Coordinates of C-alpha atoms in Angstrom, one line a residue:
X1 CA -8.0 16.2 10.4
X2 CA -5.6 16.0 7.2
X3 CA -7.5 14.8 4.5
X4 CA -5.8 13.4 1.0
X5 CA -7.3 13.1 -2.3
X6 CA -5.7 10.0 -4.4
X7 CA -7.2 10.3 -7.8
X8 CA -7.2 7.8 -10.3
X9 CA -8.9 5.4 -13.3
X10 CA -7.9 2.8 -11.3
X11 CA -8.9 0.1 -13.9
X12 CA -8.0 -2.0 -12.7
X13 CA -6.5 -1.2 -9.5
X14 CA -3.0 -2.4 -8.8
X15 CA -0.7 -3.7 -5.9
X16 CA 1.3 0.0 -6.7
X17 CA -1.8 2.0 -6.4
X18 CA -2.7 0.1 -3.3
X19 CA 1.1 0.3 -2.1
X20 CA 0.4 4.4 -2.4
X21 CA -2.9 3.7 -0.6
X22 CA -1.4 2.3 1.9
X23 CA 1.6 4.7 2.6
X24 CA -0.5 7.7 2.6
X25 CA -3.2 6.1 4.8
X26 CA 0.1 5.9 7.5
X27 CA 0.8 9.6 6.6
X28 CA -2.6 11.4 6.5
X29 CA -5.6 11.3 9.0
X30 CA -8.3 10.4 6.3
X31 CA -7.3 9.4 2.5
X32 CA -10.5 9.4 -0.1
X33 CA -9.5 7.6 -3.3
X34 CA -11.2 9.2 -5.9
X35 CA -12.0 6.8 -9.0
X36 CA -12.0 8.8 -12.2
X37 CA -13.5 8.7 -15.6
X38 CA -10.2 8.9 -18.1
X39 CA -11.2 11.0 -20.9
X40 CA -8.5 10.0 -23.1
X41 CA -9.4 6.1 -22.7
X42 CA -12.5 5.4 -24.1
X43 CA -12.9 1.9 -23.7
X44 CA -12.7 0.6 -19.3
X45 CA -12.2 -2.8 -18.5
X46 CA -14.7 -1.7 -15.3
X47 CA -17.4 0.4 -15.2
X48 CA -17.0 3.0 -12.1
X49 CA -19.0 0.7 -10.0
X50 CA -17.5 -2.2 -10.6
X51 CA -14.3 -0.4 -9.5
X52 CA -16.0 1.0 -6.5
X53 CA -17.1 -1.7 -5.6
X54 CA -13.8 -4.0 -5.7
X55 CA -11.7 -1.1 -3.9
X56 CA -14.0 -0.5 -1.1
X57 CA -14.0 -4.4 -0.6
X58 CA -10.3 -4.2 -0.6
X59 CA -10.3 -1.7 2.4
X60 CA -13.7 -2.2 4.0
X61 CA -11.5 -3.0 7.1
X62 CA -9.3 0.6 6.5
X63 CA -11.3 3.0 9.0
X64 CA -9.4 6.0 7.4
X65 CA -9.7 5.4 3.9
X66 CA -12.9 6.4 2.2
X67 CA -13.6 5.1 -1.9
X68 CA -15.9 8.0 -3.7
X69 CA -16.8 8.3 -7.9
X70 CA -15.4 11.6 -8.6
X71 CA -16.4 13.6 -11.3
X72 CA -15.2 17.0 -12.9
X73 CA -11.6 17.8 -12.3
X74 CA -9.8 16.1 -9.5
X75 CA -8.9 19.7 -7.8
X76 CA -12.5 20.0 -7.5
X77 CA -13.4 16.8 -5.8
X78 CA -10.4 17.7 -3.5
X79 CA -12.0 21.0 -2.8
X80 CA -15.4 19.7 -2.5
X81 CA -13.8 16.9 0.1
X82 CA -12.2 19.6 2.2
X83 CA -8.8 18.0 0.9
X84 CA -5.4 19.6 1.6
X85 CA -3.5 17.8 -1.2
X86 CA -3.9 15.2 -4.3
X87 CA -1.6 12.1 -3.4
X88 CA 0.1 11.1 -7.0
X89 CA 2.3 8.2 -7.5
X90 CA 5.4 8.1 -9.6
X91 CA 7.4 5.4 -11.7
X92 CA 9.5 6.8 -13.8
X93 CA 10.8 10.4 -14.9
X94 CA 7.6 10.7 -17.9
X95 CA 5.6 10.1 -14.9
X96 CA 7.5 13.2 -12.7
X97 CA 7.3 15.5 -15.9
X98 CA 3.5 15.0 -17.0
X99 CA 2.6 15.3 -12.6
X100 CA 5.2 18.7 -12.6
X101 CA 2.9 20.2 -15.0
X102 CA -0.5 19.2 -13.5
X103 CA 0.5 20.0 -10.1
X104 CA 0.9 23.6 -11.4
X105 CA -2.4 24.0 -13.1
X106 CA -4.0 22.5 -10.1
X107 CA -2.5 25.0 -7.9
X108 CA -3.6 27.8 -9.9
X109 CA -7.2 26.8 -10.7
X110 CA -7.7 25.9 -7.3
X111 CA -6.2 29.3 -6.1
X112 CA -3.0 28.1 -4.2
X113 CA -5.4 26.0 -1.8
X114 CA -4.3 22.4 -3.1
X115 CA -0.9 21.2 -3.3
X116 CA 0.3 17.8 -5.2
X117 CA 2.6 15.1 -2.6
X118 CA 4.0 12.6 -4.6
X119 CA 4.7 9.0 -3.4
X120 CA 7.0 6.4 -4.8
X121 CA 5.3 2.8 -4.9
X122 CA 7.5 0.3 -3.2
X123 CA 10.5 -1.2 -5.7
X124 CA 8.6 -4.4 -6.8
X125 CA 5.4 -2.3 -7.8
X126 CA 7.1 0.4 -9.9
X127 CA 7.0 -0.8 -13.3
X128 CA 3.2 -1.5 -12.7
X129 CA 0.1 0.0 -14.8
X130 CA -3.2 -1.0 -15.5
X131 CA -2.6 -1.0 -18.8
X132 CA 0.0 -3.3 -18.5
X133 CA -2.4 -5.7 -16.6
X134 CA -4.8 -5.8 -19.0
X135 CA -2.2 -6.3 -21.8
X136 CA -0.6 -9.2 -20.2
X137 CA -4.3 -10.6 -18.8
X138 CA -5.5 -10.6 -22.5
X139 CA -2.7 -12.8 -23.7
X140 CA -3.9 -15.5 -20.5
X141 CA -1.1 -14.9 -18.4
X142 CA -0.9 -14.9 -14.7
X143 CA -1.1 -11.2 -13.1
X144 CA -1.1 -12.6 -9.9
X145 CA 2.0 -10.8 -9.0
X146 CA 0.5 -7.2 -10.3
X147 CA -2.9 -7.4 -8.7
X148 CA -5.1 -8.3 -5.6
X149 CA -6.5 -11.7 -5.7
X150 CA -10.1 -10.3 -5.3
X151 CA -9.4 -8.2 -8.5
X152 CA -7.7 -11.4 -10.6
X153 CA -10.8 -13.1 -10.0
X154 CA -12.7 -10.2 -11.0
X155 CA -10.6 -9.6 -14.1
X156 CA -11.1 -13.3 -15.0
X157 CA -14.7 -13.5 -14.9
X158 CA -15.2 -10.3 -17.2
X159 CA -12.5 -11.2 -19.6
X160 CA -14.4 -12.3 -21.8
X161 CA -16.6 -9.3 -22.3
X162 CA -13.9 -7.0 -22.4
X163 CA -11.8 -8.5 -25.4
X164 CA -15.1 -9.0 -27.4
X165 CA -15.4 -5.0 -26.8
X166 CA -11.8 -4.3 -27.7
X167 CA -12.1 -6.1 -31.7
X168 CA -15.5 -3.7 -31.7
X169 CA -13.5 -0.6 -31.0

């Protein structure tokens, strides 16, 4: 059995992380998307659970995908999965230069047992990030083209909370 890893913060998750989702659940016999704490951002729209939560809802009906909380590095929760590769999507060249350099480093720390595939999200889901989401959701427009209806609704009813957090941080 060929089992991916597909790392991410995933908050929120969009229709280009679920277009990856998808096109590696066609190519691999099991993918586990691994929902990740991101160090650098210190303030998340959802907590892990709530994340969890929303993307195994999204592919409860997906017998080959399985949603986990990693924690650590993501070689690691590949190792630890029994994981020949980390899945990683790309949008633009920044993108292909920051993923060049941690596909290295996760080949060497994880002594030349993990290699890095990297996906292109379908044409209309490129320019997509979370951040972007939550940028354009905060100013009350529609992000119904960027996200999952399930995790508009989501986004909408927590709204509220998050951009009283924001003007505390």
């Amino acid at each position: 059995m060929t089992k991916v890893l597909y790392p991410g913060s995933f908050d929120p998750i969009t229709k280009g992380h679920m277009n990856i989702i998808e096109q590696a659940s066609i190519l691999f016999d099991e993918v586990i998307v691994a929902i990740m704490q991101n160090s650098y951002k210190h303030l998340s729209f959802f907590t892990l659970e709530e994340r969890l939560e929303i993307i195994k809802h999204l592919y409860q009906r997906m017998n080959n995908i399985k949603v986990i909380i990693g924690t650590g590095a993501a070689v690691d929760v590949a190792l630890q999965n029994e994981c020949l590769a980390i899945i990683r999507g790309l949008r633009s060249l920044s993108d292909y230069d920051y993923e060049v350099q941690m596909q290295q480093i996760n080949k060497d720390i994880s002594n030349n047992q993990v290699n890095t595939i990297c996906l292109f999200a379908d044409k209309d889901y490129q320019f997509i990030s979370s951040s972007m989401v939550k940028e354009v959701s905060s100013l009350g427009k529609d992000i119904s083209s960027y996200v999952d209806p399930l995790v508009q609704k989501r986004m909408l009813l927590k709204k509220g909370d998050y951009n009283e957090r924001r003007k505390i941080n």
